[in-house]
Coordinates of C-alpha atoms in Angstrom, one line a residue:
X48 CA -67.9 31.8 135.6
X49 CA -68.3 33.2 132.2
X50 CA -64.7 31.9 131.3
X51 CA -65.4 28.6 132.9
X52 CA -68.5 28.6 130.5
X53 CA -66.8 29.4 127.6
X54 CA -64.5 26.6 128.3
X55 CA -67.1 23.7 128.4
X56 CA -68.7 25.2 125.1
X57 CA -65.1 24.4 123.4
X58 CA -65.2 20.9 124.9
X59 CA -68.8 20.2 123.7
X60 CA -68.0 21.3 120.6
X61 CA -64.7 19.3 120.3
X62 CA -66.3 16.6 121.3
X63 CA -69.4 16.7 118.5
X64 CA -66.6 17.4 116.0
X65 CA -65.2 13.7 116.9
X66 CA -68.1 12.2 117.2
X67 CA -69.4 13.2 113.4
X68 CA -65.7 12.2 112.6
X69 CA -66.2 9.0 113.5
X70 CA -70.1 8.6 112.3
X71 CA -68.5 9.3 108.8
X72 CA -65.9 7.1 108.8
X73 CA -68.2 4.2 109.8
X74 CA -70.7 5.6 107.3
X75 CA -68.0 5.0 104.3
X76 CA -69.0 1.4 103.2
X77 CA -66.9 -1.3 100.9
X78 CA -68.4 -3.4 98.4
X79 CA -66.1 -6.2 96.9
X80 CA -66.0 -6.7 93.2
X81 CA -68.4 -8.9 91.4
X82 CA -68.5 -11.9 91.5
X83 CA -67.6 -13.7 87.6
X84 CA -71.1 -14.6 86.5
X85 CA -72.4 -10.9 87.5
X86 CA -69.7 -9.8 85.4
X87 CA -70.8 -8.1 82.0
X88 CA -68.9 -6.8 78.2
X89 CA -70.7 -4.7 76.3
X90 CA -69.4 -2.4 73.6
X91 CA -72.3 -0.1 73.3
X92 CA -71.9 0.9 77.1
X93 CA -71.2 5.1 77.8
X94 CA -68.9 6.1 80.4
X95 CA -66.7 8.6 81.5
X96 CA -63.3 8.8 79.8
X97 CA -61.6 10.6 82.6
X98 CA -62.6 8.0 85.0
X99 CA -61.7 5.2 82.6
X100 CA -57.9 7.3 82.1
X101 CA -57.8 7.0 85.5
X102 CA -58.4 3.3 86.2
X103 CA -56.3 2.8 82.7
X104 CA -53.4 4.4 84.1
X105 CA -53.7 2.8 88.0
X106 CA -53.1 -0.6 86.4
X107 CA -50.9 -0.1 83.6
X108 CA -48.6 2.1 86.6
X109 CA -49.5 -1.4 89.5
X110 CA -50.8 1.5 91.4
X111 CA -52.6 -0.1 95.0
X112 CA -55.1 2.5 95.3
X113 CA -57.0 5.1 92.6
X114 CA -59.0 7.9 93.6
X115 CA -62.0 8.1 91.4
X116 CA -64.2 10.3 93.6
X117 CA -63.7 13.7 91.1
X118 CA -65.6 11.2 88.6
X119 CA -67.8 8.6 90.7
X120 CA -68.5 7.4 94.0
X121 CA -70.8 4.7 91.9
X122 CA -69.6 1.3 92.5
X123 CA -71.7 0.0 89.5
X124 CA -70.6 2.5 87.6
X125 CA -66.7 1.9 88.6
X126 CA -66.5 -1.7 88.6
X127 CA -68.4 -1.4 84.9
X128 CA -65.4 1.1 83.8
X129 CA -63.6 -1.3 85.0
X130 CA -64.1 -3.9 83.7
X131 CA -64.4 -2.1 80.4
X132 CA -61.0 -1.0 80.3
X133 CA -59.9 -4.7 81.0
X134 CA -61.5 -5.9 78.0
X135 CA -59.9 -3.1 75.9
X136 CA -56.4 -3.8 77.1
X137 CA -55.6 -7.7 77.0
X138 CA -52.1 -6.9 77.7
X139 CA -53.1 -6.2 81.5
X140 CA -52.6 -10.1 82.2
X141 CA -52.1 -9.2 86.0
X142 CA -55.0 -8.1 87.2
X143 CA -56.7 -10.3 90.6
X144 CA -60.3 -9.2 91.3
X145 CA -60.5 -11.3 93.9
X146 CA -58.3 -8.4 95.9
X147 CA -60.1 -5.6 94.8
X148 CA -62.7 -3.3 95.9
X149 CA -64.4 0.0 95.7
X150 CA -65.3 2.1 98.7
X151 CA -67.8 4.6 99.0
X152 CA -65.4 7.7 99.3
X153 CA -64.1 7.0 95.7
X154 CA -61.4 4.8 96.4
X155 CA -60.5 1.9 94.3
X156 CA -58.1 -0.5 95.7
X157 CA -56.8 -2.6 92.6
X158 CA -54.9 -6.3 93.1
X159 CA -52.5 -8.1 91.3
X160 CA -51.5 -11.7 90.8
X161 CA -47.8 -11.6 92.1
X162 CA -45.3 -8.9 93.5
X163 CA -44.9 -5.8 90.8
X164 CA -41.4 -7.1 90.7
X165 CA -42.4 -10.2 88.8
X166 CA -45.2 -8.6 87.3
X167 CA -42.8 -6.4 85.2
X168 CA -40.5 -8.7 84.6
X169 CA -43.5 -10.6 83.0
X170 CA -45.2 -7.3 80.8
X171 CA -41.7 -7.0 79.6
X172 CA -41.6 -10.8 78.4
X173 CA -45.3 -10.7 76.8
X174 CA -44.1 -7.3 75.3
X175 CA -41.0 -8.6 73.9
X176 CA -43.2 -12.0 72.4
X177 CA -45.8 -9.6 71.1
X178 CA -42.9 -7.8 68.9
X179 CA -41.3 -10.9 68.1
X180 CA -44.3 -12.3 67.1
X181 CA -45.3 -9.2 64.5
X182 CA -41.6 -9.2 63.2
X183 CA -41.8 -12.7 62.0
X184 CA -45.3 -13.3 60.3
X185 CA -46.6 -9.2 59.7
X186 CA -45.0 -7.5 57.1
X187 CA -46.3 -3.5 55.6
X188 CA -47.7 -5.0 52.7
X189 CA -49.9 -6.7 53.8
X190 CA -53.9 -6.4 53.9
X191 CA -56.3 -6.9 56.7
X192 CA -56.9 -10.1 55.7
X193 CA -53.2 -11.2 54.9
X194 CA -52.3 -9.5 58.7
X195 CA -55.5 -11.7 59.9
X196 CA -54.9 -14.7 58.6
X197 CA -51.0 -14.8 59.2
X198 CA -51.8 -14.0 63.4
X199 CA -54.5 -16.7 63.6
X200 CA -52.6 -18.4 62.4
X201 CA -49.6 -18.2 64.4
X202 CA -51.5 -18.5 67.9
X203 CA -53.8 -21.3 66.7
X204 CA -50.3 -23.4 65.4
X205 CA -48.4 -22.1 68.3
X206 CA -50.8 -22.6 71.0
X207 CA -52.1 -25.9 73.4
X208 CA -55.4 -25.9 74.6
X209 CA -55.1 -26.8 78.2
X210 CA -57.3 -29.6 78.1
X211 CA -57.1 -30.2 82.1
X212 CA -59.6 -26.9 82.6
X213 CA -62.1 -28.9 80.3
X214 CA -61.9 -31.3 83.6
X215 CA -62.2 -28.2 86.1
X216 CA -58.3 -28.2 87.0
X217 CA -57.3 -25.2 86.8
X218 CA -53.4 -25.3 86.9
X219 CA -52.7 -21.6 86.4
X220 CA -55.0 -17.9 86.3
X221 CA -52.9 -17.5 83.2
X222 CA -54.5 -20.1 80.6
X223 CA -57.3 -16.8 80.9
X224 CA -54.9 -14.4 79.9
X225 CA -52.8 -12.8 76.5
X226 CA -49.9 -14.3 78.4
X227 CA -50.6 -17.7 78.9
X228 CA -51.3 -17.9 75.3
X229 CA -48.4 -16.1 73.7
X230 CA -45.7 -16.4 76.2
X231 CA -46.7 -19.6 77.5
X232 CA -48.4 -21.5 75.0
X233 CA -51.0 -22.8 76.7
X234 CA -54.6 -21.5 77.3
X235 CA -58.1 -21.7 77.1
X236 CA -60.6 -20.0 74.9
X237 CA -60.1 -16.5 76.8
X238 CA -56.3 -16.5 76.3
X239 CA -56.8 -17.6 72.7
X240 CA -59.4 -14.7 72.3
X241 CA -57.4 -12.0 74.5
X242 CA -54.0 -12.9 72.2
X243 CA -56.1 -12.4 69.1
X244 CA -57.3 -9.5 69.9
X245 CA -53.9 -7.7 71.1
X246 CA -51.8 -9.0 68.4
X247 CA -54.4 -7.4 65.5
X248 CA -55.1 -4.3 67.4
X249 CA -51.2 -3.8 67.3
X250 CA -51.3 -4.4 63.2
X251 CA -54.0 -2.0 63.3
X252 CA -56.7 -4.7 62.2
X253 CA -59.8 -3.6 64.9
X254 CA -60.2 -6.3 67.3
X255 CA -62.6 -7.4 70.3
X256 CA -63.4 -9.9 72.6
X257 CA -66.7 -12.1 72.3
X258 CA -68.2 -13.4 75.0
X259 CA -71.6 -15.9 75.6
X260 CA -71.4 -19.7 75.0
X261 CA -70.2 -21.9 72.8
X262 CA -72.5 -25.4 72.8
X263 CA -74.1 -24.5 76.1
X264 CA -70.7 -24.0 77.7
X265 CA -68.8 -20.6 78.9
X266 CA -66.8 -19.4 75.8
X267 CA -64.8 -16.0 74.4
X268 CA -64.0 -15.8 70.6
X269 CA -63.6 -12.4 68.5
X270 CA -64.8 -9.8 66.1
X271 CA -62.9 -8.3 63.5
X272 CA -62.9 -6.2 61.3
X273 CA -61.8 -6.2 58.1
X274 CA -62.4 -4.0 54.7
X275 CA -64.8 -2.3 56.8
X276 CA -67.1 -4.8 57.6
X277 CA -67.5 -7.1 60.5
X278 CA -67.2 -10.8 60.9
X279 CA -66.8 -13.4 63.3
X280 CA -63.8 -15.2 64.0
X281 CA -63.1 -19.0 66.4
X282 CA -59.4 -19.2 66.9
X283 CA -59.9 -21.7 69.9
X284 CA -62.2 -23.8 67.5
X285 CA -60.1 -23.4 65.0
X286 CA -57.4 -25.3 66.9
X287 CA -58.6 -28.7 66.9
X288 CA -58.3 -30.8 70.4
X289 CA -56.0 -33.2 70.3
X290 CA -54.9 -32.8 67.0
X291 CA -52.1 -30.2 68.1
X292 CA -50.2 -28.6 65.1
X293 CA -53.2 -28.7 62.7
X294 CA -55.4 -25.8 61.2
X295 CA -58.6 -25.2 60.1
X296 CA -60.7 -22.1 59.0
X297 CA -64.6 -23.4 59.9
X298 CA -64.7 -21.0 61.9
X299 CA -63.0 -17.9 60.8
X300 CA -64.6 -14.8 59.1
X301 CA -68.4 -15.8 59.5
X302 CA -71.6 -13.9 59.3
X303 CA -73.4 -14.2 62.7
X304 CA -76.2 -16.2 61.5
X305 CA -73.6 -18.9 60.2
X306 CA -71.8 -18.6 63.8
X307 CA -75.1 -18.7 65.9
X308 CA -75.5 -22.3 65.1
X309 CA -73.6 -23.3 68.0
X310 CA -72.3 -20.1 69.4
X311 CA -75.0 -17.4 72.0
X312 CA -74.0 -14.4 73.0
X313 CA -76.1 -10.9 73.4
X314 CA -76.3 -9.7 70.1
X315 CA -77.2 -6.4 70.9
X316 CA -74.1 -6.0 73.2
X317 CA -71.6 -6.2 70.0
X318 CA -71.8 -5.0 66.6
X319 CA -73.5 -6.7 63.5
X320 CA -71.4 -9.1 61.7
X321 CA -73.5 -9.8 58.1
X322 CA -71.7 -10.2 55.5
X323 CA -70.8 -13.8 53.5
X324 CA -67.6 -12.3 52.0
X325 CA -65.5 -15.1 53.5
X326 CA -67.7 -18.5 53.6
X327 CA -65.2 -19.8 51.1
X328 CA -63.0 -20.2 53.7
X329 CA -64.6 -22.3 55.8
X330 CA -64.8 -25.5 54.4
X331 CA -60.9 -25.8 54.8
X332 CA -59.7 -28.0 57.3
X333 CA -56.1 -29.6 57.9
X334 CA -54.6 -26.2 56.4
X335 CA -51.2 -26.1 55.0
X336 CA -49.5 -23.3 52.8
X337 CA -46.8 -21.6 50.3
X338 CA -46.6 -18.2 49.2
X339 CA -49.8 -19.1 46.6
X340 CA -51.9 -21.7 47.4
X341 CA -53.7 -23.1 50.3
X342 CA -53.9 -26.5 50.4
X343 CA -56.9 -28.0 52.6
X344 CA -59.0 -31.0 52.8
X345 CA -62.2 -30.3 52.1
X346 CA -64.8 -30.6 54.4
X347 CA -67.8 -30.0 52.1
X348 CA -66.4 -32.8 49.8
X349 CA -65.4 -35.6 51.7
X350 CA -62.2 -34.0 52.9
X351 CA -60.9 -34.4 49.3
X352 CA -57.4 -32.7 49.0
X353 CA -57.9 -28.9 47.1
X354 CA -55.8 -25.6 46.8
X355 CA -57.4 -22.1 46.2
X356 CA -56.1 -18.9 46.8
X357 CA -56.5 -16.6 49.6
X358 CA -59.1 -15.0 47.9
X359 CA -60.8 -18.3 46.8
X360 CA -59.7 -17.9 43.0
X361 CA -58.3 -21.0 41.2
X362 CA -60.4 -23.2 43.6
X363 CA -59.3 -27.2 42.3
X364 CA -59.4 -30.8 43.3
X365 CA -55.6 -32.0 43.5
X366 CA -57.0 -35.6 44.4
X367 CA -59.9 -37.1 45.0
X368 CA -58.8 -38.7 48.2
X369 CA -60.0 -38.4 51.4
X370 CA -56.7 -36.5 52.8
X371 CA -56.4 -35.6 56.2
X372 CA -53.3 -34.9 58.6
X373 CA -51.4 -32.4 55.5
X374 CA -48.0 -31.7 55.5
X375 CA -46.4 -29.4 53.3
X376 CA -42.9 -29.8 52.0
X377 CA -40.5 -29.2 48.6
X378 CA -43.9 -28.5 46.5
X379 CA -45.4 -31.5 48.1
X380 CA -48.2 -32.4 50.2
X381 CA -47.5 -35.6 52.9
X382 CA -51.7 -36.7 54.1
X383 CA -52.7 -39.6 55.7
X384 CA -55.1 -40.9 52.6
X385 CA -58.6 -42.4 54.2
X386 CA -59.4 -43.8 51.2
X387 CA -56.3 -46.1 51.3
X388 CA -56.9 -47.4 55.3
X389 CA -55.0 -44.3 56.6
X390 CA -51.6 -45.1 54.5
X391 CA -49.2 -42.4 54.0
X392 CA -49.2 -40.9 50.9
X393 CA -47.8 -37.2 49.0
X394 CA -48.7 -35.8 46.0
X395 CA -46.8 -33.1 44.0
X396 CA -48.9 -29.3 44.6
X397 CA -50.4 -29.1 41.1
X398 CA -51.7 -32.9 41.5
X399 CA -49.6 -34.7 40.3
X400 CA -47.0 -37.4 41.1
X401 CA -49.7 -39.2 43.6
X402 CA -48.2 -42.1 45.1
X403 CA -48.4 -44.1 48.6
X404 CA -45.1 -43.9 50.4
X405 CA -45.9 -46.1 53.5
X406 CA -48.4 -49.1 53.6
X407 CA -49.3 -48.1 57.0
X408 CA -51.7 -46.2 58.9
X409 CA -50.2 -43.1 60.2
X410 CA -51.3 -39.8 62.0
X411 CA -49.7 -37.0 63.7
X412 CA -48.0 -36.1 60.4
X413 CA -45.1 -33.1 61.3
X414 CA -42.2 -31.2 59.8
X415 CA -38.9 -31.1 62.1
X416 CA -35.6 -30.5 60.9
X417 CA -35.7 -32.7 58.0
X418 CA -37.6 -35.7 58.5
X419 CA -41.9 -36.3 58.5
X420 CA -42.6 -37.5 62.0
X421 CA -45.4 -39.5 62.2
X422 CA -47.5 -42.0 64.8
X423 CA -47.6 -45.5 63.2
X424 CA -51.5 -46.7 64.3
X425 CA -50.3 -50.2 62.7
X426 CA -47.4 -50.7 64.8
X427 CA -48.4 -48.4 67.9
X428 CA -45.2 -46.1 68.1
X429 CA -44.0 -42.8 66.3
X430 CA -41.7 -42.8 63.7
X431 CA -39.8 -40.6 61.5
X432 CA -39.1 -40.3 57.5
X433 CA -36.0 -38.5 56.7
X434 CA -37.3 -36.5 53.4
X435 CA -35.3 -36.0 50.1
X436 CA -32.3 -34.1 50.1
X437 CA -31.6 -31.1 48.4
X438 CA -28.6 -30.6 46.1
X439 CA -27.0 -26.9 47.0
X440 CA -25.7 -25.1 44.5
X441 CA -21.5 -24.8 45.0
X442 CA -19.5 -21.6 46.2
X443 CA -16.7 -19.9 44.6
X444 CA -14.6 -19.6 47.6
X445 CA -12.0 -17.7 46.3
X446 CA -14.2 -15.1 44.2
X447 CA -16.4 -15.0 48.0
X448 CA -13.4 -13.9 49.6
X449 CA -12.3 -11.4 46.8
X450 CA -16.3 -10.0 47.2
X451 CA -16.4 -10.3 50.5
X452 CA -12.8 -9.2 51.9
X453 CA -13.4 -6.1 53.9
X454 CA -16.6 -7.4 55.1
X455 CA -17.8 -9.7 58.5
X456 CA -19.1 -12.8 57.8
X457 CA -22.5 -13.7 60.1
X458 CA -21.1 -17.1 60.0
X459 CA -22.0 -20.7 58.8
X460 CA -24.5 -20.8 55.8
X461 CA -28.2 -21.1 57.2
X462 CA -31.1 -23.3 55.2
X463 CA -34.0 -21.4 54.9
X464 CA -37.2 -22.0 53.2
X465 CA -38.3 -20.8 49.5
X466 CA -40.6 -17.5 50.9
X467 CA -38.3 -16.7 53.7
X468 CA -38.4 -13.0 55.2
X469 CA -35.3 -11.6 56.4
X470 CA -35.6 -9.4 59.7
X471 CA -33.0 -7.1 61.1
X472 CA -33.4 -5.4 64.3
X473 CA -31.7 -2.2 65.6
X474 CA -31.4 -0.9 69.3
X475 CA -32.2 2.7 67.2
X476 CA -33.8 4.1 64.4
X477 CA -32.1 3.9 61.3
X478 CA -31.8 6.1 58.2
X479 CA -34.0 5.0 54.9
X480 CA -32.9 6.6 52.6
X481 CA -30.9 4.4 49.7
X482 CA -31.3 1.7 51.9
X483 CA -32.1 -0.4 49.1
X484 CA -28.6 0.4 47.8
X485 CA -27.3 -0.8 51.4
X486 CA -29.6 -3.7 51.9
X487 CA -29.7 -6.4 49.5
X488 CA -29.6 -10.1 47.9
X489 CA -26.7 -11.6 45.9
X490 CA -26.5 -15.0 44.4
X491 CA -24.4 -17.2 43.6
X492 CA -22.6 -15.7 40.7
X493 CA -22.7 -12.8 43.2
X494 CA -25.3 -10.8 41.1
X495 CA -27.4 -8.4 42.7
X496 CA -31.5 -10.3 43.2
X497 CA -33.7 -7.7 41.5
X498 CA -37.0 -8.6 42.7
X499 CA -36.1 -7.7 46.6
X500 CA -37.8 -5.2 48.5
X501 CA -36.5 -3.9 51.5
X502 CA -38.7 -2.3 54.2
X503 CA -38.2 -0.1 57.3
X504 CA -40.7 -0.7 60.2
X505 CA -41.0 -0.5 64.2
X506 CA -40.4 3.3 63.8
X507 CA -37.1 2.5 61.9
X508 CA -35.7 0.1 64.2
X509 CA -36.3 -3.0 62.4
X510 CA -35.7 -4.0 58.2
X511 CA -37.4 -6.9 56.7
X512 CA -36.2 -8.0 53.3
X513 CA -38.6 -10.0 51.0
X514 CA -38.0 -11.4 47.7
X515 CA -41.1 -10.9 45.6
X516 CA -40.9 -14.3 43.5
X517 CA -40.0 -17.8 45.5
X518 CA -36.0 -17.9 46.1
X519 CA -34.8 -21.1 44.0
X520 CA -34.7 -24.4 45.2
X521 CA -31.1 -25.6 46.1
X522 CA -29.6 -22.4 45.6
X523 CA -27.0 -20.1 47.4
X524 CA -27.5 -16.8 47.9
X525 CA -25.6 -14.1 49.8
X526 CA -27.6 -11.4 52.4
X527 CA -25.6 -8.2 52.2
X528 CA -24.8 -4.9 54.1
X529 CA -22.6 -3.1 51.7
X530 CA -21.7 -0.1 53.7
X531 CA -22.1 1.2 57.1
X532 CA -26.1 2.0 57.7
X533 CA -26.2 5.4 59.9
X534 CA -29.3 6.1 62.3
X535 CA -31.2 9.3 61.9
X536 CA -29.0 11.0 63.2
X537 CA -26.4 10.2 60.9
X538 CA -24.1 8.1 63.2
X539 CA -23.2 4.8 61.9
X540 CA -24.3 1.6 63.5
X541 CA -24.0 -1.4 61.7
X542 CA -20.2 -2.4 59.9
X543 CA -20.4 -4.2 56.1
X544 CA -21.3 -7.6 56.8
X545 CA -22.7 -10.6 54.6
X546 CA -24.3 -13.9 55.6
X547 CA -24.7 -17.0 53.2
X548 CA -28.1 -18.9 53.1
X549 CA -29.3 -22.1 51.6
X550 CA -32.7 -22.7 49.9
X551 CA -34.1 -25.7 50.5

């Protein structure tokens, strides 16, 4: 009896251990994340840093599933990490919320748009284009400004707002991301804004993301900052619709109060931007540059044509008329003049040499291979102006291949501009010292270029070569690897070679 007893005890007790089993499982509860408007940035928020490693490191890795209960079984506080960490790392394009959620036991199950397969394949392509991008318009001399200017640049001439989402048709998740701006060159404000902000956190120029509304409507723009201080920056609104190819600074480096005219956001979320440093800039519209000067039609007098410097020194009138749609080409400037009915017209960069060159009116004025493309308004169809020729400067063949005879030739001459920036990238780090001695400039008379600097950057895997004055128009000049450059380790990895370039 006793035993039988005993017995029954076990299977009541077996029994109440099932049932609490299954009364805590049914007690763990999901909650889906929030929806978009419920969603909040803020860059005064506290939170864990272990917990914010953790979610960090589940997305970077495509993990499905992070265990945050050692740091929170909050699902505020979660999603807020959260989404925290996604505004600090613009590079995680991938990332679906609609397929994720947080359950009570500490688990957060993460989703993705696409299989990890493609999603690699695709953090590999934005990574590549990020690097690409640095190598060809960053270089180590550069200040915060110069590094600023020179990426805004790049995404606001390289980029098509995807006019179609104005409408409410969406055609892809990725006009919202880094990637649809930089790989695929189309994107809305938030890819604009996402691009900005990982190209000049990369150059080391502090970057966020804005958000609030810009003219009643949903919009993301930046902070920077640069000498220290803070200031507002538009690239999307910088990037006039339709005129694709064209550049303006109205709204680059403001003060808040200048930007708040048309632009709301929680001011207390993000940090005070207050100084006037850069209001120069902002009257510049229809931007075009050389190594000096930019040239802009100024919007605070009557779009007249002007050229300042970066700094806003040597601020002058090249023209007083109304310029708009600038080109910039051989020291000239190619406008569609207003005050002439819209005819095409240049003028030489110091202001001279004004003349019309079309009695038409034209707009969509472009650059390609040669010629000024252009959209004839008078005769409704786009045309194109093959531009003056440069004469090249001649090459001693037979004292080239004296020069030249143990070394491999790149191949046929390339035309370059007068400020180009040579890049050469290696699969390893290579060895600085006397690289200047290994790396350099000859021209045509095969003398050594004095005024070249050669610089090492990526961690040593890439050289950029820049001539400090403007190469010479027309001439021929000769890029050089005298000897064998060794890596770090001393092993050699690149054979003598020379390549010629043209100036034009």
């Amino acid at each position: 009896m006793k035993k039988t007893r005993q017995i029954l005890y076990l299977i009541i007790l077996i029994f109440s251990l099932n049932v609490s089993n299954v009364l805590a499982a049914d007690n763990i509860k999901k909650y889906p994340a929030p929806d978009v408007e419920k969603r909040s940035y803020s860059t005064t928020i506290t939170y864990d840093k272990y917990l914010y490693d953790s979610i960090l490191n589940g997305l970077v890795n495509l993990k499905d599933k992070v265990d945050t209960s050692t740091y929170s079984k909050n699902s505020d506080e979660v999603f807020k990490v959260l989404e925290k960490v996604l505004d600090d790392h613009p590079e995680i394009f991938y990332f679906d919320y609609e397929n994720c959620s947080f359950w009570s036991n500490g688990i957060l199950e993460l989703g993705y748009r696409g299989n990890k397969e493609t999603i690699n394949t695709m953090k590999q392509q934005l990574n590549n284009k990020v690097q690409s991008i640095i190598d060809g318009v960053v270089t180590q001399d550069m200040s915060e400004l110069e590094k600023e200017m020179a990426i805004h640049d790049y995404i606001v001439l390289n980029t098509k707002y995807d006019e179609e989402a104005l409408k409410g048709n969406i055609s892809s998740e990725l006009i919202f991301t880094s990637y649809g701006c930089l790989v695929n060159n189309l994107a809305v404000c938030d890819g604009y804004a996402k691009a900005m902000q990982l190209l000049l956190n990369k150059v080391g120029v502090y970057t966020i993301r804005v958000t609030g509304n810009g003219n009643g409507v949903s919009h993301a723009w930046n902070i920077v900052r640069i000498n220290g201080k803070n200031y507002q920056v538009d690239a999307t609104w910088n990037d006039p619709v339709p005129d694709s190819g064209y550049l303006r600074y109205k709204y680059f480096n403001m003060s808040d109060a200048d930007i708040a005219k048309d632009h709301y956001w929680v001011k207390s979320d993000f940090p005070v931007c207050n100084d006037n440093s850069f209001k120069y800039l902002q009257k510049a519209d229809y931007v075009v540059k050389d190594l000096d000067y930019i040239y802009y039609s100024n919007n605070e007098d009557d779009y007249n044509l002007y050229k300042m410097k970066i700094d806003g020194s040597n601020n002058q009138m090249l023209t007083e008329d109304r310029a708009v749609n600038l080109v910039y080409y051989n020291d000239y400037i190619y406008f569609s003049n207003y005050s002439d009915g819209g005819t095409l017209y240049k003028v030489k960069n110091d202001g001279t040499e004004l003349e019309q060159i079309l009695d038409n009116h034209v707009e969509n004025l472009h650059y390609s291979d040669g010629y000024l493309t252009y959209y004839n308004e008078d005769l409704s169809k786009d045309e194109k102006m093959k531009l003056e020729q440069v004469t090249y400067e001649v090459e001693d063949k037979e004292k080239f291949n004296q020069v030249f005879s143990s070394y491999k030739n790149w191949g046929q001459a390339k035309e370059v501009p007068q400020n180009k920036i040579w890049k050469i990238s290696f699969n390893r780090a290579v060895n600085a010292e006397n690289l200047k001695d290994q790396v350099y400039v000859m021209d045509s008379s095969f003398n050594k270029v004095e005024d070249i600097d050669v610089n090492v950057n990526n961690g040593g895997k890439n050289i950029t070569i820049t001539k400090k004055d403007l190469y010479k128009r027309g001439g021929l000049y000769y890029l050089v690897i005298s000897k064998p450059i060794k890596d770090v380790k001393g092993k050699e990895i690149k054979e003598p070679v020379v390549m010629r370039f043209k100036v034009y």
